[in-house]
CSV table of C-alpha atoms in Angstrom, one decimal:
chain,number,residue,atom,x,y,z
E,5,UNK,CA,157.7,-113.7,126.0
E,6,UNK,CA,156.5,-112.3,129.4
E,7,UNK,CA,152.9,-112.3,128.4
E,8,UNK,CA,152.2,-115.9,128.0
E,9,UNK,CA,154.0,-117.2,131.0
E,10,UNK,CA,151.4,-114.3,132.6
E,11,UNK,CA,148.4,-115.7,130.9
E,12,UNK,CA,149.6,-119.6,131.8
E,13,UNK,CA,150.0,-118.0,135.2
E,14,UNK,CA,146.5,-116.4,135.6
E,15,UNK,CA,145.0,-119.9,133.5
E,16,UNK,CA,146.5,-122.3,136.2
E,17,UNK,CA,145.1,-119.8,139.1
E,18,UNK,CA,141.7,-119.9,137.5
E,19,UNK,CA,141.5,-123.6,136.6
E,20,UNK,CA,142.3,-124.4,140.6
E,21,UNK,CA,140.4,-121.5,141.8
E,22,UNK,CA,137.3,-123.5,139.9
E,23,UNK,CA,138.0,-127.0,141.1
E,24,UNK,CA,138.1,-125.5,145.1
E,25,UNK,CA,134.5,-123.9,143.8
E,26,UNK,CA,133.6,-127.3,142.3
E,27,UNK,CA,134.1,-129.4,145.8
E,28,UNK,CA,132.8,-126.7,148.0
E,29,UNK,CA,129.6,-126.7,146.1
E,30,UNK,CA,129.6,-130.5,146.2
E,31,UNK,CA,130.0,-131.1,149.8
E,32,UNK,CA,127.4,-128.3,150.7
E,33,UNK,CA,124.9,-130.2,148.6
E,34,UNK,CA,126.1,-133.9,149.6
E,35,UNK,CA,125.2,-132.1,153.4
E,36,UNK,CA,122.0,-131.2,152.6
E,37,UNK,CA,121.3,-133.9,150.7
E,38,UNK,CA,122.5,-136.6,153.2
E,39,UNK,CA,120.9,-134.8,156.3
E,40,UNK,CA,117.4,-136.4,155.9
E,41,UNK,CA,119.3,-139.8,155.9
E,42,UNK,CA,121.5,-139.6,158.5
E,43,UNK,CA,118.2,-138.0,160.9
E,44,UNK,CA,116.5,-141.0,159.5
E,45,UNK,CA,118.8,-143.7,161.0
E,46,UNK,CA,119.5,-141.3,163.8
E,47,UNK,CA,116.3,-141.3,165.0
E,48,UNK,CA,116.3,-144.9,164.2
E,49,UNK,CA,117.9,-145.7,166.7
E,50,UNK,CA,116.7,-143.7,169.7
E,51,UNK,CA,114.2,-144.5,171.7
E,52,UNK,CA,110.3,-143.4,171.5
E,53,UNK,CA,110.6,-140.7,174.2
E,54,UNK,CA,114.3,-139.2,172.9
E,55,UNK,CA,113.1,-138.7,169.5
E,56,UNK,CA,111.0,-136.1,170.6
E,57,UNK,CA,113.8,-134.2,172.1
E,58,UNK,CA,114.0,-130.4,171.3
E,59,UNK,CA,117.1,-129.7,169.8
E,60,UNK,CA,117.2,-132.8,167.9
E,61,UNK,CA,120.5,-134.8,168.5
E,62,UNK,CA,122.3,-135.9,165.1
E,63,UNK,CA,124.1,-138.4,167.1
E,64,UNK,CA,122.1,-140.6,169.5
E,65,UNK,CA,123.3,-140.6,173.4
E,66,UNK,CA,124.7,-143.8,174.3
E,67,UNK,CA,122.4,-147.3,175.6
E,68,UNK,CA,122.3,-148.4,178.7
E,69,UNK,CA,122.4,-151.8,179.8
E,70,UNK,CA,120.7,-152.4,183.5
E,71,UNK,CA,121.5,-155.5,185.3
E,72,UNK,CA,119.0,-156.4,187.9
E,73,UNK,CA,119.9,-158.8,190.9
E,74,UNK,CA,117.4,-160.5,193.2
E,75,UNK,CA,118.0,-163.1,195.9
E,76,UNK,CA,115.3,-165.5,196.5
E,77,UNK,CA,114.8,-167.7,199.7
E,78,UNK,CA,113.9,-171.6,199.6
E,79,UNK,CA,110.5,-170.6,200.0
E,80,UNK,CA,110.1,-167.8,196.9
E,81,UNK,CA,112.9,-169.9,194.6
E,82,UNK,CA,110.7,-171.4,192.3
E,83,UNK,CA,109.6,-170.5,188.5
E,84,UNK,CA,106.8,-168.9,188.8
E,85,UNK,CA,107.6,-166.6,191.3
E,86,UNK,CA,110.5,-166.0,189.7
E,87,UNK,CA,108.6,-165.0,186.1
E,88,UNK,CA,106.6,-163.1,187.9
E,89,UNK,CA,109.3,-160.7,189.4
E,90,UNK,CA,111.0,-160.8,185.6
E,91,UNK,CA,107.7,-159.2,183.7
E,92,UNK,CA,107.1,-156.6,186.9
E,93,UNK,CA,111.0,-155.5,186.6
E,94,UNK,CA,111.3,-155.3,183.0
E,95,UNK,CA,108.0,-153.3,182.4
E,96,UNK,CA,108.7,-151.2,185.7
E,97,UNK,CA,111.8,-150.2,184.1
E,98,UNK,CA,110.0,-149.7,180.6
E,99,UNK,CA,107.5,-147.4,182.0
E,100,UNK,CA,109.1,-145.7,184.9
E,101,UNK,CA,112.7,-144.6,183.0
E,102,UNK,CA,111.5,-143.6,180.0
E,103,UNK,CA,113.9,-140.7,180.3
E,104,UNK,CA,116.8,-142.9,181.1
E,105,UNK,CA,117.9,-144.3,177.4
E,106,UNK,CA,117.9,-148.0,179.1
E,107,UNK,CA,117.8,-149.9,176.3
E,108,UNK,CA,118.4,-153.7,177.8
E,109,UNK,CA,117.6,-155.1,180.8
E,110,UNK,CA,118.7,-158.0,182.9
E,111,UNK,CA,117.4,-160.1,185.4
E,112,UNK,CA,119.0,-162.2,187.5
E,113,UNK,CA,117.4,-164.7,190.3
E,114,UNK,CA,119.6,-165.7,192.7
E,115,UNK,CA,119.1,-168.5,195.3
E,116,UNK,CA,122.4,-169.9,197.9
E,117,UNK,CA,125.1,-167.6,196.1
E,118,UNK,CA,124.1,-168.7,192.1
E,119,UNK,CA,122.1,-167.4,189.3
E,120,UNK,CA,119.4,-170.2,188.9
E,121,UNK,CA,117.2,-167.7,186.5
E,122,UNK,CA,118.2,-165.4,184.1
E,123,UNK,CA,115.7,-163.3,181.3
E,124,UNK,CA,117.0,-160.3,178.9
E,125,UNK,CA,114.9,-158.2,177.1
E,126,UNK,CA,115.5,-155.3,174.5
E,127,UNK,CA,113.3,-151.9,175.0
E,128,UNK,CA,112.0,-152.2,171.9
E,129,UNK,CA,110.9,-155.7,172.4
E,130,UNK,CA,109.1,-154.8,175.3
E,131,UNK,CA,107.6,-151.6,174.1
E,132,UNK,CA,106.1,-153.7,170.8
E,133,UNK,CA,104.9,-156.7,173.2
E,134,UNK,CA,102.9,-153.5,175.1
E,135,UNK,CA,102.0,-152.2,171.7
E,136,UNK,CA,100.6,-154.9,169.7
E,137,UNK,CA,101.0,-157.9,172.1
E,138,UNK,CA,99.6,-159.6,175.1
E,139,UNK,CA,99.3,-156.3,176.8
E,140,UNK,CA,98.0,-154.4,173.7
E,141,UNK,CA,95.9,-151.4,175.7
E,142,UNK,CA,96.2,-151.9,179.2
E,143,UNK,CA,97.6,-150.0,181.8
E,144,UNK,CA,100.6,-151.9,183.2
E,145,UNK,CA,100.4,-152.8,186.9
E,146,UNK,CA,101.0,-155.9,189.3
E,147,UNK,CA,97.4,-157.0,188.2
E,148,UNK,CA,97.3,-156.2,184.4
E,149,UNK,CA,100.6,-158.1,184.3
E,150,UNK,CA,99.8,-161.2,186.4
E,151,UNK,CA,96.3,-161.7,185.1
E,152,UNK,CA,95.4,-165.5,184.4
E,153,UNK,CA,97.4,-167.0,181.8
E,154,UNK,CA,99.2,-163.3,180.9
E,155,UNK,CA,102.2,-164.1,183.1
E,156,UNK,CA,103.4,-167.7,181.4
E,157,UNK,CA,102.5,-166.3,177.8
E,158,UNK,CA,104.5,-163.2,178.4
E,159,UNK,CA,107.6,-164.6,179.8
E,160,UNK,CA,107.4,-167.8,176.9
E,161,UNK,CA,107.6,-164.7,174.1
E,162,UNK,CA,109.8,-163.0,175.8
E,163,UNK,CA,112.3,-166.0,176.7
E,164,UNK,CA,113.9,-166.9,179.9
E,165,UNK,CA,115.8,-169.7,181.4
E,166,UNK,CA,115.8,-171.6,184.8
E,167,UNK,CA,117.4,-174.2,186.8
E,168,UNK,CA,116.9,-174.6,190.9
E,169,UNK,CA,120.5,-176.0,190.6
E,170,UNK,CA,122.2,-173.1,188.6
E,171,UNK,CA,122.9,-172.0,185.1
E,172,UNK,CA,126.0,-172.7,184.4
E,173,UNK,CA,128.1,-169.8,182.3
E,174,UNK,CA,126.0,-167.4,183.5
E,175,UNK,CA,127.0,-165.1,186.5
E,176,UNK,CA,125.6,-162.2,187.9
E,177,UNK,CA,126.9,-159.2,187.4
E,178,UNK,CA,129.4,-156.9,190.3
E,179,UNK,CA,128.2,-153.6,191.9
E,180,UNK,CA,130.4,-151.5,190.1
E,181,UNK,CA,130.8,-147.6,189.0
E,182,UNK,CA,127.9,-145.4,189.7
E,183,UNK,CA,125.3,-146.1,192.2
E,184,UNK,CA,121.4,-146.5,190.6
E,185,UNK,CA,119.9,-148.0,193.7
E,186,UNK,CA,118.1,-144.4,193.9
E,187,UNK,CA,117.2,-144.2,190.6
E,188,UNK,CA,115.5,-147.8,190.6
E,189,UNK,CA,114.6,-149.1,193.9
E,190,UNK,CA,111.3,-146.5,193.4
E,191,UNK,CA,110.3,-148.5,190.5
E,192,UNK,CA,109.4,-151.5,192.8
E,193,UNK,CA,107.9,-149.5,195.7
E,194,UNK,CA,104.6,-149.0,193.8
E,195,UNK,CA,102.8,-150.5,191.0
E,196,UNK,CA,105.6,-152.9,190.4
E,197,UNK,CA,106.4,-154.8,193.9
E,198,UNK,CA,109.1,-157.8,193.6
E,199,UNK,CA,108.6,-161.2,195.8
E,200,UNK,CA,112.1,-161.2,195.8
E,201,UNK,CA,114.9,-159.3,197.7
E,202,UNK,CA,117.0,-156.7,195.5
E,203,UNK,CA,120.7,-157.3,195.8
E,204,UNK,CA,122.1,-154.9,193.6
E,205,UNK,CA,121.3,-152.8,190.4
E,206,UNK,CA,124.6,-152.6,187.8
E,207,UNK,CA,124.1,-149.9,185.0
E,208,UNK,CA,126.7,-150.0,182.2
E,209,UNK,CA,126.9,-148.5,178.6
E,210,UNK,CA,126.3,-150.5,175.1
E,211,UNK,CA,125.9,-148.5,171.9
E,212,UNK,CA,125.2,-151.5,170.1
E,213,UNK,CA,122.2,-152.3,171.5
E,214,UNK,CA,121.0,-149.1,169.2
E,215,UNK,CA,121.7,-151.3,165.9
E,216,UNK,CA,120.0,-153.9,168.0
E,217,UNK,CA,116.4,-152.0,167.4
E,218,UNK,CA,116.4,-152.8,163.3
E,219,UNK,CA,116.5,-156.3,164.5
E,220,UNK,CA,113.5,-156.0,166.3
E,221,UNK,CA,112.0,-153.9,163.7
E,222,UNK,CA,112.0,-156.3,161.2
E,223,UNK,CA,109.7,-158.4,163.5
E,224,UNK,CA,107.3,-155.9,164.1
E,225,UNK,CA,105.1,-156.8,161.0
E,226,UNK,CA,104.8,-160.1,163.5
E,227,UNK,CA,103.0,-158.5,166.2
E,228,UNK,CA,101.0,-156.2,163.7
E,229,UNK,CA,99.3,-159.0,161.8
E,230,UNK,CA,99.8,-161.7,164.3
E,231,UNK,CA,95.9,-162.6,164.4
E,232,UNK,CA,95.4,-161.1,161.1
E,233,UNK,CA,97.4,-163.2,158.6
E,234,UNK,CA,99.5,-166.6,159.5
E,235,UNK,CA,101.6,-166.0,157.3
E,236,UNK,CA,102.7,-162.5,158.2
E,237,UNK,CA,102.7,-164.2,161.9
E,238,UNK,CA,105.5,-166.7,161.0
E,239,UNK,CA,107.9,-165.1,158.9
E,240,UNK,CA,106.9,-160.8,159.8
E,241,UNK,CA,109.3,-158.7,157.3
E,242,UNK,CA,110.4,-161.2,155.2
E,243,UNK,CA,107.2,-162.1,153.9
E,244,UNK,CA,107.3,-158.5,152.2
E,245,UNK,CA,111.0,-159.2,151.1
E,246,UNK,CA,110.4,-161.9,149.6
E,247,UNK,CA,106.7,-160.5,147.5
E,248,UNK,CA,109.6,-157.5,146.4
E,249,UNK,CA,112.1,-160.3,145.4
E,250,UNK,CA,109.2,-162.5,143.4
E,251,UNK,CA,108.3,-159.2,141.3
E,252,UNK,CA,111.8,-157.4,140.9
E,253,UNK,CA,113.2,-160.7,139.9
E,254,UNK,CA,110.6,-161.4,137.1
E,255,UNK,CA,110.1,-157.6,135.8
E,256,UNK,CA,114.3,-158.5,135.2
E,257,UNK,CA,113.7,-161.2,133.4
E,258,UNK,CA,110.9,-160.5,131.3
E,259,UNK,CA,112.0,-156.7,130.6
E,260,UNK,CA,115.4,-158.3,129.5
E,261,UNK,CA,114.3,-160.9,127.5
E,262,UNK,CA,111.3,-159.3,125.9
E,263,UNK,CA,112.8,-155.9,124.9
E,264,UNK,CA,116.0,-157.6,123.1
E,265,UNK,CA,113.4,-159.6,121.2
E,266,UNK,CA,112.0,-156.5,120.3
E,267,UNK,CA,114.9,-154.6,119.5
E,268,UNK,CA,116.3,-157.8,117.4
E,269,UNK,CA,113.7,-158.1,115.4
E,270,UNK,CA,113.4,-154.1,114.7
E,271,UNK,CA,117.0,-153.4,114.1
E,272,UNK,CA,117.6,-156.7,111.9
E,273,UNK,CA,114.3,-158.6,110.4
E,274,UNK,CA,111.9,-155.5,109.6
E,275,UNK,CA,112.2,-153.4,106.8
E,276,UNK,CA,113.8,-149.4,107.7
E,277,UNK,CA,110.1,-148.2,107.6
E,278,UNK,CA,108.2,-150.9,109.3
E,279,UNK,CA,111.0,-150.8,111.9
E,280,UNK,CA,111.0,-146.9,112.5
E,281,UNK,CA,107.1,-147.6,113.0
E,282,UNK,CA,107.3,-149.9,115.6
E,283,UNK,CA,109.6,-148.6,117.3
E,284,UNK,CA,107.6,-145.3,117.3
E,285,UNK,CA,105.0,-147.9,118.6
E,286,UNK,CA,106.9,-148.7,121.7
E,287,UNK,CA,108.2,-145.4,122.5
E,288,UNK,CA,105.0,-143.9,122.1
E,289,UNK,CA,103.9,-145.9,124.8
E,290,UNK,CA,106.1,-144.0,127.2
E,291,UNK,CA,104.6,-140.7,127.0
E,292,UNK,CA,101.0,-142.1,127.6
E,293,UNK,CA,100.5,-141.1,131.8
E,294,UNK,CA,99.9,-143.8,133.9
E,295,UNK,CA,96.6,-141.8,135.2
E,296,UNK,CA,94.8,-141.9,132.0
E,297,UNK,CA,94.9,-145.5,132.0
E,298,UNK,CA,94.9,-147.0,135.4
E,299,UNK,CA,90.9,-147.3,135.6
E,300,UNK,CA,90.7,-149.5,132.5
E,301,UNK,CA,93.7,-151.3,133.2
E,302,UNK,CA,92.5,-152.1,136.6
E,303,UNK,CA,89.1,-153.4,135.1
E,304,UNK,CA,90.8,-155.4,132.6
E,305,UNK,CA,92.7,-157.1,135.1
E,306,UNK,CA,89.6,-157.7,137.3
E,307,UNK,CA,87.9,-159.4,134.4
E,308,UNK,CA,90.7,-161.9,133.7
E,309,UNK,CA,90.8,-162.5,136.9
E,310,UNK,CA,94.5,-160.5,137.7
E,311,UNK,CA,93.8,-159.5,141.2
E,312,UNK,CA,94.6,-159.7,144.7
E,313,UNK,CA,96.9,-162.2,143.3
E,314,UNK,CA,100.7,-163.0,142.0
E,315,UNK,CA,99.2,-162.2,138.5
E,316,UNK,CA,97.9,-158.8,139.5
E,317,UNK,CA,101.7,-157.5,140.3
E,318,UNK,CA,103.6,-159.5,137.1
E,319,UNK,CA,101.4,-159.3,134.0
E,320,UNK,CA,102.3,-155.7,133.6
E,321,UNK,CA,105.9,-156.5,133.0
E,322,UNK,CA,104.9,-158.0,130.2
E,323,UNK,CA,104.9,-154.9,127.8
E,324,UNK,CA,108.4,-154.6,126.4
E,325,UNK,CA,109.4,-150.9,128.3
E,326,UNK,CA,110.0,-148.1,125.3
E,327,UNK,CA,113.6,-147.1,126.0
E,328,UNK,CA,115.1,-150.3,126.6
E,329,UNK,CA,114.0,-151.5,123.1
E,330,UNK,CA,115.2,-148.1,121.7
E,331,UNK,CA,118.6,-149.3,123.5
E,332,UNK,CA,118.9,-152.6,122.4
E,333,UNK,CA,117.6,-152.0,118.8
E,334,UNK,CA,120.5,-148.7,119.0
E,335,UNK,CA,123.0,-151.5,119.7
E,336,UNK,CA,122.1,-154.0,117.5
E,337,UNK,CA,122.1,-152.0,114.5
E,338,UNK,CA,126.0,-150.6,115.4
E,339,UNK,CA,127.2,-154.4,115.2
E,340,UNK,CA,128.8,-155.2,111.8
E,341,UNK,CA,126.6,-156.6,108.9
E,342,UNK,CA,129.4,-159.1,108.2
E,343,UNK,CA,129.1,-161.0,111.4
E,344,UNK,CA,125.0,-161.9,110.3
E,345,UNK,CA,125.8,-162.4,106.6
E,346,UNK,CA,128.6,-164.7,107.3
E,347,UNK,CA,126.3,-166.7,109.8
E,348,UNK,CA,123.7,-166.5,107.3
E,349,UNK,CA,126.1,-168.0,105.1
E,350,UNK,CA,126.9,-171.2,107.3
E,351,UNK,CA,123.2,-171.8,107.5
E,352,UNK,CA,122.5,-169.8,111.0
E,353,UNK,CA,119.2,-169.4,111.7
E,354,UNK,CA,117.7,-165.8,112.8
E,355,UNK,CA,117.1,-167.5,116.7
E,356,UNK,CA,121.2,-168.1,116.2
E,357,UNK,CA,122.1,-164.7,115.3
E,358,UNK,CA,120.0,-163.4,118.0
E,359,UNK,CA,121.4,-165.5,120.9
E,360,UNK,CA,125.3,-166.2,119.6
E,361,UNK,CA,125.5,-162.7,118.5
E,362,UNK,CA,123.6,-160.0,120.0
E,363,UNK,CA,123.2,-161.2,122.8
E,364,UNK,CA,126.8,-162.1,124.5
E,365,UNK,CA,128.1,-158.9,122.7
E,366,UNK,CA,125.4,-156.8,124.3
E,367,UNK,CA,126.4,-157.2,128.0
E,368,UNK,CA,126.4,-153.9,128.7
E,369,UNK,CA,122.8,-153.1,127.7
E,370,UNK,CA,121.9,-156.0,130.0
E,371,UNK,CA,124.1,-154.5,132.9
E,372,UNK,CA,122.0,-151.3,132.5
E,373,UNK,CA,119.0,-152.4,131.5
E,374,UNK,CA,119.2,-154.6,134.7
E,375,UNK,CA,120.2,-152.2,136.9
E,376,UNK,CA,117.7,-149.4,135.9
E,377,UNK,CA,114.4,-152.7,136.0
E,378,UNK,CA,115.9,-152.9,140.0
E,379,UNK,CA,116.3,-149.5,141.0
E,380,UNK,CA,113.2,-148.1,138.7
E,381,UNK,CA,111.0,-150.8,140.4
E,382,UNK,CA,112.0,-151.1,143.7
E,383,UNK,CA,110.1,-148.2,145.0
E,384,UNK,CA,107.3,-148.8,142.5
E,385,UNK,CA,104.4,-148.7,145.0
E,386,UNK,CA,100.9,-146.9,143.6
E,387,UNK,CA,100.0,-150.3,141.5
E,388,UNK,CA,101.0,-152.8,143.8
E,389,UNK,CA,98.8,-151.3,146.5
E,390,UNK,CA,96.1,-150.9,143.7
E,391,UNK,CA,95.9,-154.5,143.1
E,392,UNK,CA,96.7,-156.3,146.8
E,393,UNK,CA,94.2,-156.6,149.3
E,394,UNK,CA,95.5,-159.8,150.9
E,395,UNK,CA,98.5,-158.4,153.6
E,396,UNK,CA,100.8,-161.5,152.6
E,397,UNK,CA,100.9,-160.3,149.2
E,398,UNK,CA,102.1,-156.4,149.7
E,399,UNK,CA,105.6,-155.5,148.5
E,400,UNK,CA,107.6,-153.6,151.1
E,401,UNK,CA,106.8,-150.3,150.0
E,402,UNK,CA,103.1,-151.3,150.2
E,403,UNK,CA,103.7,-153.0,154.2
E,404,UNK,CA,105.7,-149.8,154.6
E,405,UNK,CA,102.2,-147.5,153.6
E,406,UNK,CA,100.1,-149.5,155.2
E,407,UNK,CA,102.3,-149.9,158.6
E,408,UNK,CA,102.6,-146.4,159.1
E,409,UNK,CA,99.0,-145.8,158.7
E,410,UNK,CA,98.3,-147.4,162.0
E,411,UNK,CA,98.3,-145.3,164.4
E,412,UNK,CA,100.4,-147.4,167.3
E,413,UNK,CA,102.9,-147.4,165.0
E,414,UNK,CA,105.7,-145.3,166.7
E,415,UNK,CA,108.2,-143.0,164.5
E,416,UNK,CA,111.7,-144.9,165.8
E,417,UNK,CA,110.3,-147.9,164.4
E,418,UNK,CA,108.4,-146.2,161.2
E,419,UNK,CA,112.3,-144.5,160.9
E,420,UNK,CA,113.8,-147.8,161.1
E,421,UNK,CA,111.7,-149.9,158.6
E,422,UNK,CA,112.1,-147.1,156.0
E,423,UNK,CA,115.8,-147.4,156.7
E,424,UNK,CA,115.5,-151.3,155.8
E,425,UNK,CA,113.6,-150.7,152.7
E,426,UNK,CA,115.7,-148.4,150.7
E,427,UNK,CA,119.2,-150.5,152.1
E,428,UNK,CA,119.1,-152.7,149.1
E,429,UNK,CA,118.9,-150.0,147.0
E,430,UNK,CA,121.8,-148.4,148.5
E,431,UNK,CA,123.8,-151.5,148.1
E,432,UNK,CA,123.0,-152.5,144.7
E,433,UNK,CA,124.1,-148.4,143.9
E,434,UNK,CA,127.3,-148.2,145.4
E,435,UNK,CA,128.5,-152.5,144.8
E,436,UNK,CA,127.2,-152.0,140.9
E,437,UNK,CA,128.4,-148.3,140.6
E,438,UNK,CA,131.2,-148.8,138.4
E,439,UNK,CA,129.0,-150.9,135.7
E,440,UNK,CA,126.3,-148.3,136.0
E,441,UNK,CA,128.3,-146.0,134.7
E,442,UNK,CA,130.2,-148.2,132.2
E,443,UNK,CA,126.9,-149.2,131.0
E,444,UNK,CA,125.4,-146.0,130.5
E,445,UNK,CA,128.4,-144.7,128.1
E,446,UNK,CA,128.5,-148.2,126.6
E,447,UNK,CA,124.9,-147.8,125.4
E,448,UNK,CA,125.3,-144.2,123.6
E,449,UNK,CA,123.8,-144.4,120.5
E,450,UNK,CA,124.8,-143.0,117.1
E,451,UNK,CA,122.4,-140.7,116.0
């Protein structure tokens, strides 16, 4: 009787000894696994200098806020002079502390105790405005800045606002904490000199100005292709999202539609042999490679006219995909025979037994097939960029190529627009998880 309590004993040991095994090995590959992801949004949200840093930081230090004050007499309290001082502190700043992680900055014009201008700028705003923008290539002085027109275009983009007689809700900001006056009253004593008087500088810490930089990289497709395309110009980013939507929404559509079709009329209207042929058909398509038939596709295209349009990136989601007719034909054939014969019987047509019957009891080969169309195409890239010459026709993983190609383009923001690309994806995974799943061991077929 001893030697099965002994084996129980040594079996219970074992079985827990192999689940501790199971999650160590997990986590130790989630690690790895995640790493690249989390150093991805990391470094995301650092600045251009920081990224560089050797050892690389995981974690991001901490953004700094500066708040610049400046008192103006009668004489100097006017707009203009005003502006002025605004572009030559912010882009003093920007180019002087790189080292400093200062990721906003403040201005404040004072005149008779009262903030009567007031401008705020992120880093990254700035550092894309000196990138791609009005001062695209130039060394940044007092002159480059101030040039002609520069100053009014600069400070319209960048936004500001002004009133001789105050702004009301607005108030500058108390000397408090540590004292910065060494650290930035040499940024105005060279290349940057200010008309106005510098009261005090106020330096405080705001890690969400760090999220703040995906906001500004989703406009960054604005400044790119802000002479190149209009339409790129006006809505940046979202002209990509919304090419992505137009093309995962109708390869949905059509790959759901089509391939029950297909699986309806091969599981239920063919004979056993004609169906096992095209279905063979189908799946034989799959295992043709995309290489050997890219060239002639492409011509084809050309010839009826299917490129460097909307045509180019939907027409090939017209072709019923293999393994999604192989699923729904699976399902179809393990529904009863009596629910078609007794619809048959009431005079149902085949179009009725197709949409009252396979279709609301096959909701979880839409779920999947659904699911897989989003995820599978999403990152589908090589054939959009094939066919898309015109910029306000690339999908985001195409804008994504195509941005990081240039060679202004710096890696916090190339870090942060690949972060924005594969959120969806991420979100659509973990929200639809659960059905994934449910949908995958709903569709088993019998073999």
């Amino acid at each position: 009787m001893k030697t099965p309590k002994k084996q129980e004993t040594f079996k219970i040991k074992g079985d827990r000894g192999l689940r501790i095994t199971a999650w160590v090995v997990t986590l130790v590959a989630m690690v790895f696994i995640l790493f690249p992801f989390f150093m991805t949004i990391s470094n995301a949200m650092k600045d251009n200098v920081k990224i560089y840093d050797v050892p690389p930081r995981l974690i991001p230090e901490s953004a700094n806020s500066l708040s610049i004050v400046v008192d103006y007499d009668t004489q100097n309290a006017t707009e203009e002079t005003m502006r002025n001082d605004m572009l030559k502190a912010f882009y003093g700043v920007y180019t002087k502390l790189t080292r400093e992680s200062i990721f906003e900055i403040k201005f404040y014009g004072m005149h008779e105790n009262q903030v009567v201008f007031f401008a705020r700028s992120h880093q990254t705003q700035l550092q894309m405005e000196k990138d791609y923008g009005i001062y695209k290539g130039m060394v940044l002085n007092e002159k480059t800045l101030l040039y002609k027109d520069r100053p009014a275009r600069a400070a319209t983009k960048l936004g500001y606002s002004f009133n001789i007689e105050g702004l009301p809700n607005t108030q500058a900001p108390k000397s408090e904490g540590k004292n910065v006056d060494d650290l930035v009253l040499p940024v105005f004593e060279g290349k940057f000199p200010l008309t106005g008087v510098p009261s005090r500088f106020v330096l405080s810490k705001n890690s969400l100005l760090l999220l703040e930089n995906f906001v500004h990289y989703m406009k960054l497709p604005q400044y790119m292709y802000a002479q190149s395309n209009p339409t790129i110009a006006k809505y940046g980013f979202w002209t990509f999202s919304g090419n992505t939507v137009i093309v995962i929404g109708f390869a949905m559509v059509s790959q759901l539609l089509l391939c029950s079709i297909c699986g309806f009329v091969i599981s239920r209207l063919l004979p056993p042999k004609q169906a096992k042929f095209v279905l063979l058909f189908f799946l034989g398509g799959m295992m043709i490679p995309f290489v050997s038939i890219m060239i002639p596709q492409l011509i084809m295209y050309k010839s009826m006219g299917a490129y460097n349009n909307y045509a180019a990136l939907l027409l090939p989601f017209l072709y019923p995909f293999g393994f999604y007719v192989y699923l729904y034909k699976g399902f179809f054939d393990r529904i009863p025979g009596s629910y078609f014969e007794a619809a048959k019987l009431d005079g149902a047509s085949n179009f009725y037994l197709y949409t009252h019957i396979c279709m609301p009891l096959s909701k979880p080969i839409i779920a999947l097939v659904a699911l897989q169309t989003f995820l599978g195409n999403w990152n589908d890239f090589f054939w959009a960029w094939l066919v898309t010459e015109r910029q306000d026709l690339w999908t985001l993983n195409v804008a994504l190529f195509n941005i990081s190609n240039n060679t202004g383009t710096k890696q916090n923001a190339m870090m942060g627009i690949a972060f924005i690309t594969i959120l969806p994806v991420l979100i659509v995974a973990l929200l639809f998880s659960k059905q994934l799943k449910a949908s995958i061991i709903s569709s088993g077929v019998k073999g």
